[in-house]
Coordinates of C-alpha atoms in Angstrom, one line a residue:
M3 CA 27.5 35.4 -32.4
S4 CA 27.4 32.3 -35.2
L5 CA 24.7 31.3 -37.4
S6 CA 23.0 28.7 -35.3
E7 CA 22.5 31.7 -32.2
A8 CA 19.6 33.1 -33.0
D9 CA 15.4 33.6 -31.8
V10 CA 14.4 34.7 -35.0
I11 CA 16.1 34.6 -39.2
V12 CA 15.2 37.6 -40.9
V13 CA 15.5 36.0 -44.7
G14 CA 16.1 39.5 -47.0
G15 CA 18.0 43.2 -46.5
G16 CA 15.8 45.8 -47.6
V17 CA 13.6 48.0 -45.6
A18 CA 11.2 45.6 -44.7
G19 CA 13.6 42.8 -43.7
L20 CA 15.4 45.1 -41.5
S21 CA 12.3 46.6 -40.0
A22 CA 11.4 42.7 -39.3
A23 CA 14.8 42.9 -37.3
L24 CA 14.7 46.0 -35.3
A25 CA 11.2 45.2 -34.0
A26 CA 12.0 41.7 -33.5
H27 CA 15.6 43.3 -31.2
E28 CA 13.4 45.2 -29.4
A29 CA 11.0 42.6 -28.4
G30 CA 14.3 41.0 -27.1
A31 CA 14.6 38.5 -29.3
R32 CA 18.4 37.5 -30.7
V33 CA 18.3 38.2 -34.0
R34 CA 20.3 37.7 -37.2
V35 CA 19.9 39.2 -41.3
L36 CA 21.0 37.2 -44.2
E37 CA 21.6 39.2 -47.2
A38 CA 21.3 37.4 -50.4
A39 CA 23.8 39.9 -52.1
P40 CA 27.3 41.0 -51.3
E41 CA 27.9 44.0 -48.7
G42 CA 28.6 46.7 -51.8
E43 CA 24.8 45.5 -53.2
R44 CA 22.8 45.6 -50.0
G45 CA 19.3 46.7 -50.0
G46 CA 17.1 45.0 -52.0
N47 CA 15.1 47.2 -55.0
T48 CA 14.9 49.8 -51.0
A49 CA 17.9 51.2 -52.0
Y50 CA 17.3 52.1 -55.9
A51 CA 13.3 53.4 -54.9
A52 CA 13.4 57.8 -55.5
G53 CA 12.2 57.3 -51.6
A54 CA 8.8 59.0 -52.0
F55 CA 7.1 57.6 -48.5
R56 CA 2.9 57.5 -48.4
F57 CA 1.5 57.7 -45.0
G58 CA -1.9 59.0 -43.7
Y59 CA -2.0 62.1 -41.7
R60 CA -4.8 64.3 -39.8
G61 CA -2.9 67.4 -40.4
L62 CA 0.7 69.3 -39.1
D63 CA 0.8 67.9 -36.1
D64 CA 0.8 64.8 -37.7
V65 CA 3.7 65.5 -40.1
L66 CA 5.6 67.0 -37.8
K67 CA 5.7 63.8 -35.8
V68 CA 8.0 62.8 -39.3
I69 CA 9.4 66.2 -40.1
P70 CA 9.7 67.4 -36.1
D71 CA 12.7 69.7 -38.3
L72 CA 10.8 71.3 -40.3
S73 CA 11.2 75.1 -40.5
A74 CA 9.1 78.0 -39.3
D75 CA 8.6 78.9 -42.8
E76 CA 8.3 75.9 -44.1
I77 CA 5.6 75.6 -41.7
A78 CA 3.6 79.0 -42.7
N79 CA 4.7 78.3 -47.0
T80 CA 3.5 74.7 -46.9
E81 CA 0.1 73.4 -47.2
F82 CA -0.1 69.0 -46.1
G83 CA -3.8 69.2 -45.9
E84 CA -4.7 65.8 -44.7
Y85 CA -4.7 62.2 -45.8
V86 CA -6.2 59.8 -44.3
D87 CA -9.5 59.0 -46.2
R88 CA -8.1 59.9 -49.2
F89 CA -5.5 56.4 -48.1
H90 CA -7.8 54.5 -48.5
D91 CA -10.2 55.5 -51.6
D92 CA -6.8 55.9 -53.8
M93 CA -5.8 52.0 -53.1
D94 CA -9.1 50.7 -53.5
R95 CA -9.4 52.9 -57.2
V96 CA -5.9 51.8 -57.8
T97 CA -6.1 48.1 -57.5
R98 CA -10.1 48.7 -58.8
G99 CA -11.4 47.5 -56.0
R100 CA -9.1 44.4 -55.0
C101 CA -6.6 45.0 -52.2
D102 CA -6.6 43.3 -49.6
P103 CA -9.2 45.2 -47.1
A104 CA -7.9 44.3 -43.4
L105 CA -4.2 44.1 -45.3
T106 CA -5.2 47.7 -46.5
G107 CA -6.0 48.8 -43.5
V108 CA -3.4 47.4 -41.2
L109 CA -0.6 49.4 -44.2
V110 CA -3.2 53.3 -44.3
D111 CA -3.6 53.1 -39.9
A112 CA 0.0 51.3 -38.9
S113 CA 1.8 54.2 -41.6
L114 CA 1.9 57.5 -39.2
D115 CA 3.5 55.7 -36.3
T116 CA 5.7 52.9 -38.2
A117 CA 7.7 57.0 -40.3
A118 CA 7.5 57.7 -37.2
W119 CA 9.1 54.5 -35.6
L120 CA 11.9 55.0 -38.3
R121 CA 12.9 58.4 -37.7
G122 CA 13.4 57.2 -34.3
H123 CA 15.6 54.9 -35.8
G124 CA 18.0 57.9 -37.8
V125 CA 16.1 58.3 -41.1
R126 CA 15.3 61.9 -41.7
F127 CA 12.2 62.9 -43.9
I128 CA 11.5 65.6 -45.4
P129 CA 8.9 66.9 -47.5
N130 CA 8.9 66.1 -51.1
Y131 CA 9.1 69.6 -53.0
A132 CA 10.7 68.8 -55.5
S133 CA 9.4 65.8 -57.7
Q134 CA 5.7 66.2 -55.9
G135 CA 5.6 70.4 -54.8
Y136 CA 4.1 73.2 -56.5
R137 CA 3.1 76.3 -55.4
D138 CA 0.0 77.4 -55.3
G139 CA 0.0 81.0 -54.6
A140 CA 1.3 81.9 -51.5
K141 CA 1.3 78.0 -50.3
M142 CA 3.6 74.4 -51.6
R143 CA 1.4 72.8 -51.9
F144 CA 1.9 67.7 -53.4
R145 CA 0.6 65.7 -56.5
G146 CA -1.2 63.1 -55.7
G147 CA -1.1 62.5 -51.5
S148 CA 2.4 62.1 -51.7
T149 CA 4.0 64.9 -49.7
V150 CA 7.5 63.0 -48.0
V151 CA 10.4 61.3 -48.9
V152 CA 12.6 59.9 -47.0
S153 CA 16.3 61.9 -47.3
G154 CA 18.6 60.5 -49.4
G155 CA 15.8 58.5 -51.3
G156 CA 16.0 54.4 -50.6
L157 CA 19.8 54.1 -50.5
G158 CA 19.6 57.2 -47.9
L159 CA 17.1 54.8 -46.2
V160 CA 19.0 51.6 -46.3
D161 CA 21.8 53.3 -44.6
A162 CA 20.3 54.6 -42.2
L163 CA 18.5 51.5 -41.1
Y164 CA 21.8 49.1 -41.6
R165 CA 23.6 52.1 -39.5
A166 CA 20.4 51.5 -36.6
L167 CA 21.0 47.4 -37.3
G168 CA 25.1 48.3 -35.9
R169 CA 24.0 50.3 -32.9
A170 CA 21.5 47.7 -32.3
G171 CA 24.5 44.1 -33.0
I172 CA 21.8 43.1 -35.1
P173 CA 24.4 41.0 -37.2
V174 CA 24.3 40.5 -41.1
A175 CA 25.6 37.0 -43.1
Y176 CA 25.9 39.0 -47.1
E177 CA 26.3 36.5 -49.8
T178 CA 24.1 34.3 -47.8
R179 CA 21.1 33.3 -49.8
A180 CA 18.2 30.6 -47.9
R181 CA 17.5 28.0 -49.9
A182 CA 14.8 26.6 -47.2
L183 CA 12.7 26.5 -44.7
L184 CA 13.3 24.0 -41.9
R185 CA 10.4 22.2 -40.0
Q186 CA 9.7 19.9 -37.0
G187 CA 5.6 18.4 -37.8
N188 CA 4.6 21.7 -39.2
V189 CA 6.2 24.6 -37.3
V190 CA 9.1 25.8 -39.3
E191 CA 12.7 26.0 -37.5
G192 CA 14.9 28.1 -39.2
V193 CA 17.2 27.6 -43.0
R194 CA 19.2 26.4 -44.8
V195 CA 21.3 28.8 -46.6
R196 CA 24.3 28.7 -48.9
G197 CA 27.0 31.4 -48.4
P198 CA 30.6 31.9 -48.7
A199 CA 32.0 28.5 -46.6
G200 CA 28.9 26.5 -48.0
E201 CA 25.9 24.7 -47.2
E202 CA 25.0 25.5 -43.7
T203 CA 21.3 25.0 -41.7
I204 CA 20.8 28.0 -38.6
P205 CA 17.7 27.1 -36.3
A206 CA 15.9 29.4 -35.0
R207 CA 12.4 30.1 -33.4
A208 CA 10.8 31.6 -36.6
V209 CA 11.6 32.9 -39.6
V210 CA 11.0 36.1 -41.6
I211 CA 10.8 36.3 -45.2
A212 CA 11.3 40.3 -46.8
S213 CA 12.8 38.7 -49.7
G214 CA 11.8 40.5 -51.8
G215 CA 9.7 39.8 -55.4
F216 CA 10.8 37.4 -58.3
E217 CA 11.6 40.7 -60.1
S218 CA 14.9 39.7 -61.4
N219 CA 14.2 35.7 -62.5
A220 CA 13.4 36.4 -65.9
A221 CA 12.3 32.7 -66.2
W222 CA 8.8 33.6 -63.1
R223 CA 8.1 36.5 -65.1
A224 CA 7.7 34.8 -68.0
R225 CA 6.1 32.5 -67.1
H226 CA 3.3 34.1 -64.2
L227 CA 3.3 37.6 -65.7
G228 CA 3.4 36.3 -69.5
P229 CA 5.1 36.2 -72.9
G230 CA 7.1 38.9 -73.6
W231 CA 7.7 39.4 -69.9
D232 CA 11.2 38.0 -69.7
L233 CA 11.6 41.0 -72.4
A234 CA 11.7 43.1 -69.3
K235 CA 14.3 45.9 -67.4
V236 CA 15.0 45.4 -64.1
R237 CA 14.5 48.6 -62.7
G238 CA 16.8 47.1 -59.2
T239 CA 18.2 44.6 -57.6
R240 CA 19.5 40.9 -59.3
H241 CA 19.1 38.9 -56.8
N242 CA 15.1 39.1 -55.7
M243 CA 14.5 35.1 -57.5
G244 CA 12.0 34.8 -55.5
D245 CA 13.3 32.3 -53.3
G246 CA 11.3 33.0 -50.9
H247 CA 8.2 32.4 -52.7
R248 CA 9.6 28.9 -53.4
M249 CA 10.2 28.1 -49.5
A250 CA 7.3 29.1 -48.3
F251 CA 6.2 27.1 -51.3
D252 CA 7.0 24.3 -49.9
V253 CA 6.0 24.3 -46.4
G254 CA 2.5 24.6 -47.9
A255 CA 1.5 28.4 -47.8
S256 CA -1.0 30.1 -49.3
A257 CA -0.5 32.3 -53.1
A258 CA -2.3 35.4 -52.8
G259 CA -2.2 38.8 -54.9
H260 CA -2.2 39.5 -58.4
W261 CA 0.3 37.0 -59.7
S262 CA 0.1 38.2 -63.7
G263 CA 0.7 41.8 -62.5
C264 CA 3.9 44.1 -61.5
H265 CA 5.1 47.5 -60.7
S266 CA 6.3 48.6 -63.8
V267 CA 7.1 51.6 -65.4
A268 CA 9.0 53.8 -68.3
W269 CA 12.0 52.9 -68.2
D270 CA 14.9 54.4 -70.5
L271 CA 15.4 52.0 -73.8
S272 CA 19.5 52.1 -72.8
A273 CA 19.6 51.1 -69.4
P274 CA 21.4 47.8 -68.5
E275 CA 19.7 44.5 -67.7
F276 CA 19.5 45.1 -63.4
G277 CA 19.3 48.3 -62.2
D278 CA 23.2 50.9 -61.7
I279 CA 23.0 52.1 -58.5
T280 CA 25.2 54.9 -59.8
V281 CA 22.3 56.2 -61.9
G282 CA 19.4 55.4 -59.0
V283 CA 16.1 56.1 -60.4
D284 CA 16.6 58.1 -63.3
F285 CA 16.8 56.0 -66.2
K286 CA 13.0 56.4 -65.1
K287 CA 10.8 59.1 -67.7
D288 CA 7.4 60.3 -66.1
S289 CA 7.2 63.7 -67.2
Y290 CA 4.6 62.2 -70.2
P291 CA 1.6 63.7 -68.9
Y292 CA 2.6 66.0 -70.7
G293 CA 3.0 65.2 -74.3
I294 CA 2.4 62.1 -76.5
V295 CA 3.8 57.9 -76.5
V296 CA 3.9 56.6 -79.2
N297 CA 5.0 52.9 -81.1
A298 CA 7.1 51.5 -83.7
D299 CA 3.9 52.3 -86.2
G300 CA 4.0 56.2 -84.5
A301 CA 1.0 55.6 -83.2
R302 CA -0.1 56.7 -79.8
F303 CA -1.6 53.6 -77.4
L304 CA -2.5 55.1 -74.5
D305 CA -4.0 58.2 -72.4
E306 CA -0.8 59.4 -71.2
G307 CA -3.3 62.3 -69.2
A308 CA -5.1 59.6 -67.1
D309 CA -4.1 60.8 -63.6
I310 CA -2.0 62.0 -61.9
R311 CA 1.4 61.0 -62.5
T312 CA 1.8 58.8 -59.2
F313 CA -1.2 57.0 -60.2
T314 CA -0.4 55.9 -63.4
Y315 CA 3.8 55.5 -63.9
A316 CA 3.2 51.9 -62.3
K317 CA 1.4 50.2 -65.3
Y318 CA 2.9 52.0 -68.2
G319 CA 6.0 50.4 -68.6
A320 CA 3.2 47.4 -68.7
E321 CA 1.3 49.2 -71.9
I322 CA 5.1 49.5 -73.2
L323 CA 5.9 46.1 -73.2
R324 CA 3.1 45.3 -74.7
Q325 CA 4.3 47.2 -78.4
P326 CA 6.0 46.3 -81.0
G327 CA 9.4 45.7 -80.5
Q328 CA 8.5 46.2 -76.7
F329 CA 9.7 50.2 -77.1
A330 CA 7.5 53.6 -77.4
W331 CA 9.0 57.1 -77.5
Q332 CA 7.9 59.6 -75.4
V333 CA 7.6 63.0 -77.6
F334 CA 7.4 67.0 -76.5
D335 CA 7.4 70.5 -77.8
G336 CA 9.0 73.5 -76.6
K337 CA 6.1 74.4 -74.8
V338 CA 7.4 72.0 -71.9
L339 CA 10.7 70.9 -71.7
D340 CA 11.1 72.8 -68.7
L341 CA 8.8 70.9 -66.9
L342 CA 10.8 68.2 -67.5
R343 CA 11.8 66.2 -64.8
D344 CA 15.5 66.5 -63.9
E345 CA 16.0 62.1 -65.0
Y346 CA 15.8 63.6 -68.6
R347 CA 19.0 65.7 -67.6
I348 CA 20.8 62.4 -67.4
R349 CA 24.1 61.8 -68.8
R350 CA 23.1 58.1 -69.9
V351 CA 20.1 59.1 -71.9
T352 CA 18.5 57.9 -74.7
K353 CA 17.4 61.2 -76.5
V354 CA 16.5 63.0 -79.9
R355 CA 16.1 66.7 -81.3
A356 CA 15.4 68.4 -83.9
E357 CA 14.1 72.1 -84.9
T358 CA 11.1 70.4 -87.2
L359 CA 8.3 67.7 -86.2
E360 CA 9.7 66.1 -89.9
G361 CA 13.1 66.8 -89.0
L362 CA 12.2 65.0 -85.3
A363 CA 10.5 61.9 -86.9
D364 CA 13.6 61.1 -89.2
E365 CA 15.2 60.8 -86.3
L366 CA 13.3 58.5 -84.1
Y367 CA 14.5 54.6 -85.1
G368 CA 12.8 51.8 -85.2
V369 CA 8.9 54.7 -85.8
D370 CA 7.4 54.6 -88.7
R371 CA 7.7 58.2 -90.1
D372 CA 4.6 58.7 -92.0
G373 CA 2.5 57.5 -89.2
F374 CA 4.3 59.0 -86.5
L375 CA 3.7 62.7 -88.2
K376 CA -0.3 61.8 -89.0
T377 CA -0.4 60.6 -85.4
V378 CA 0.9 64.7 -84.1
A379 CA -1.0 66.1 -87.1
D380 CA -4.7 64.1 -85.4
F381 CA -3.7 65.0 -82.2
N382 CA -2.8 68.4 -82.7
R383 CA -6.9 68.9 -84.3
A384 CA -8.2 67.2 -81.4
V385 CA -6.4 69.3 -78.8
R386 CA -9.2 71.0 -76.8
S387 CA -7.3 74.8 -76.7
G388 CA -9.7 76.6 -74.8
I389 CA -9.6 75.2 -71.6
P390 CA -6.5 77.1 -70.3
F391 CA -3.1 74.5 -69.3
E392 CA -2.8 73.9 -65.8
P393 CA 0.1 71.2 -65.2
N394 CA 0.1 70.6 -61.2
V395 CA -3.4 70.0 -61.3
K396 CA -5.7 67.5 -63.5
D397 CA -6.8 70.6 -65.9
G398 CA -9.4 68.2 -68.1
R399 CA -7.6 69.6 -70.8
A400 CA -8.6 67.3 -73.4
T401 CA -8.4 65.4 -76.8
E402 CA -12.0 65.1 -78.8
G403 CA -13.1 63.0 -81.2
L404 CA -9.2 60.6 -80.6
A405 CA -8.9 57.2 -79.6
P406 CA -7.1 56.8 -77.0
A407 CA -8.3 60.1 -75.9
K408 CA -5.1 62.4 -73.9
S409 CA -7.9 63.2 -70.4
N410 CA -5.5 65.6 -68.9
W411 CA -3.0 68.3 -70.2
A412 CA -3.7 67.7 -73.8
N413 CA -1.2 70.6 -75.5
A414 CA -0.9 70.4 -78.9
I415 CA 3.1 69.8 -80.4
D416 CA 3.7 72.4 -82.7
E417 CA 6.4 74.6 -80.9
P418 CA 10.2 74.1 -81.7
P419 CA 11.9 72.7 -80.3
F420 CA 11.0 68.9 -80.6
E421 CA 12.9 66.1 -78.1
A422 CA 11.3 62.7 -77.7
Y423 CA 13.2 60.2 -75.2
A424 CA 12.8 56.0 -76.4
V425 CA 12.2 53.9 -73.8
T426 CA 11.0 50.0 -72.7
C427 CA 9.9 48.4 -69.4
G428 CA 11.7 48.6 -66.1
V429 CA 9.8 46.3 -63.7
T430 CA 10.3 47.2 -60.1
F431 CA 8.7 44.6 -58.2
T432 CA 6.0 42.0 -58.5
F433 CA 2.9 42.1 -57.0
G434 CA 2.2 38.3 -56.3
G435 CA 3.3 36.8 -53.6
L436 CA 2.4 34.8 -50.3
R437 CA -1.3 35.1 -48.3
I438 CA -0.7 36.2 -44.7
S439 CA -3.2 37.4 -41.7
P440 CA -2.6 41.1 -40.4
G441 CA -0.1 39.9 -38.3
A442 CA 2.0 38.8 -40.9
E443 CA 1.8 35.1 -40.2
V444 CA 1.8 33.7 -43.9
L445 CA -1.1 31.4 -44.2
D446 CA -1.3 27.3 -45.2
T447 CA -3.3 26.6 -48.0
T448 CA -6.8 26.1 -45.5
G449 CA -6.0 29.6 -43.9
R450 CA -3.7 28.7 -40.4
P451 CA -1.4 30.8 -39.9
I452 CA 2.0 28.2 -40.6
P453 CA 3.5 28.8 -36.9
G454 CA 7.5 29.8 -36.8
L455 CA 6.9 31.9 -40.0
F456 CA 6.2 35.0 -41.5
A457 CA 5.9 37.4 -44.2
C458 CA 6.6 41.6 -45.6
G459 CA 7.8 43.3 -48.1
S460 CA 7.1 41.9 -51.5
T461 CA 7.3 38.6 -50.6
M462 CA 3.2 39.1 -49.5
G463 CA 0.3 39.2 -51.6
G464 CA -2.9 40.8 -51.3
L465 CA -1.8 44.8 -51.4
F466 CA -1.5 45.4 -54.8
Y467 CA -3.8 44.5 -58.2
F468 CA -2.3 46.4 -61.7
N469 CA -1.3 49.2 -60.5
Y470 CA 0.3 51.4 -57.4
P471 CA -0.2 54.3 -55.4
G472 CA 3.4 55.8 -55.9
G473 CA 5.2 55.5 -52.1
C474 CA 3.6 52.8 -50.9
G475 CA 6.5 50.4 -51.6
L476 CA 8.5 51.3 -48.9
V477 CA 5.9 52.1 -46.1
S478 CA 4.2 48.7 -46.8
G479 CA 7.5 47.0 -46.5
A480 CA 8.2 49.0 -43.5
V481 CA 4.9 48.2 -41.5
F482 CA 4.6 44.5 -42.3
G483 CA 8.1 44.3 -41.4
R484 CA 8.0 45.8 -38.1
I485 CA 4.7 43.7 -37.6
A486 CA 6.5 40.6 -38.4
G487 CA 9.9 40.7 -36.4
T488 CA 7.5 41.6 -33.5
G489 CA 5.3 38.6 -34.2
A490 CA 8.9 36.5 -34.8
A491 CA 10.4 37.8 -31.3
G492 CA 6.8 36.6 -29.9
Q493 CA 7.4 32.2 -30.7
P494 CA 8.1 30.2 -28.1
G495 CA 11.2 28.2 -28.0

C-alpha cells in the first residue's frame, strides 16, 4: 500500500492512535498510521507509562472479562470490590467538578468493554499488586481504585498493539510528521506530511489526530502553562510538539480543557531533558506521603498526606516547579525506608544519606541548613502521635497547628538512618486540547463537527483539569481512540 491508498489516516502511534487504527480496520477501512518518531522510539508517551489501567467494573465477573487468567488463589485471596460510581466521583473530585460530564460518562461507561477489547488484541492485564496492592488480613486489596495494570507496562502495551497492527496488515510510516490538514470546502480530506522522502500529500476520507499533547515543546509550555514551565523536564517522548493542535486550529477547530494545566510529577533532579526508555517511569518519586518535602529555604510547601498517592502525584510536580530553583528534597527516616517504592532503589537516583539530621542537612545541597532543621523540629512537635500509623489507607495521623498541615501518615522524622531524594518537575502530558463530541468528532468554534476530522488521546481536551486520577491516561486514549477510529471509518467517500 502506498501512502496515497488509505481511507483513514491516523496521526500518532501511541495507545490512542493504535486503538483508532485497529477500530477503523475492524470497521472495514484501509488504514495507515503516521508516526513522527523513528521506529525505535515509537509509541509516544504510552511507551513511558507505568501501565496502570483504571476502568469501571461491578465486581469479579467484570474483572474476569479483562483478566480471564486469574488463578484460583488470586480469586480467593483478592478483594477487587467494585468501581463504577467511585470512578465518576473520583473524576469529578480531582478535577474540581470541571471534567466534561458527557466525555466522562463515555470514559467510565466504555472503559470495561474497551479493556476487554484490548485483551482480544493481545494486551495482557494483571492485578496491580505491586503498585497499589496491600494485604488486609487474609485478603489483598487495592488503594484508590487502581486495580489493574498492563503486563509489561506501557512498553508492553505498545508492543502488543503494534503486533496487532502487523496481524491486521496496517502499515506504519515512521519518521513521518503530519504538517497540515487537506480540505475541500469545510471537509478534511487528508494530510500533508514531511517524511524521509520529503513533503508529500496523502488523501483520505478521514483523519484521526492522536499526536499527543504539546508537553515536548518548551516554547508552548511557557506560552500556555506559564513562566518557568520551559524549565520542566519531560517524562516521555521528545516528539509531542503540538502538531495536531496546530493543524486542527488551522481548519477552524475549537479549544477545550485546561490549557494552563498538565499532568506533572516529582521527577529525579538529574534526569535528562526527555524520557529515557531504559529507565522508564523510575525517575518518578512517589513515596512522598511517608515523609516530608522541603524547598531551598528548608521549608515544607505542600500537604504530603492530602490523599492517596494516585490522587495527588499528578499535581505535585507543578508545586515543585513553583519553588526557588525549581527543585525540592523528599526526606524520610528509618521507620519508613522499607515502604519506599522500587523507583527509589535504581542506580540513577539523586540521593543523600546520613545517620543524623544535622549530617543530612549538610548533604542537602541548595537547601538552607538552619531552615531545614527548624522545619523538621516544628514538624516533629506537631505530629499527632496518638493516632496509629496505617500506610495503606488514609489514617488521619495528622499534624496539628502547622501550615501546611500533613493530613495523613505524619511520622516524626527522628529515627536514623535518614535519606533524602532531590526532585524537580517532570511533565507527563498537557490537559488542553481540541474540543470533541462524545463521538470523538472535532468541533469547530460554532460547536459543529468538522467533517472528516476526529481526535483522541492527549490531543483532545475536556477530561482533566488541575489534577488526574492515576491510570486514566491509557484508558482514555484507548476508549476515545476506538470511538474515533470507528467514526472515521464511517465517513462517506
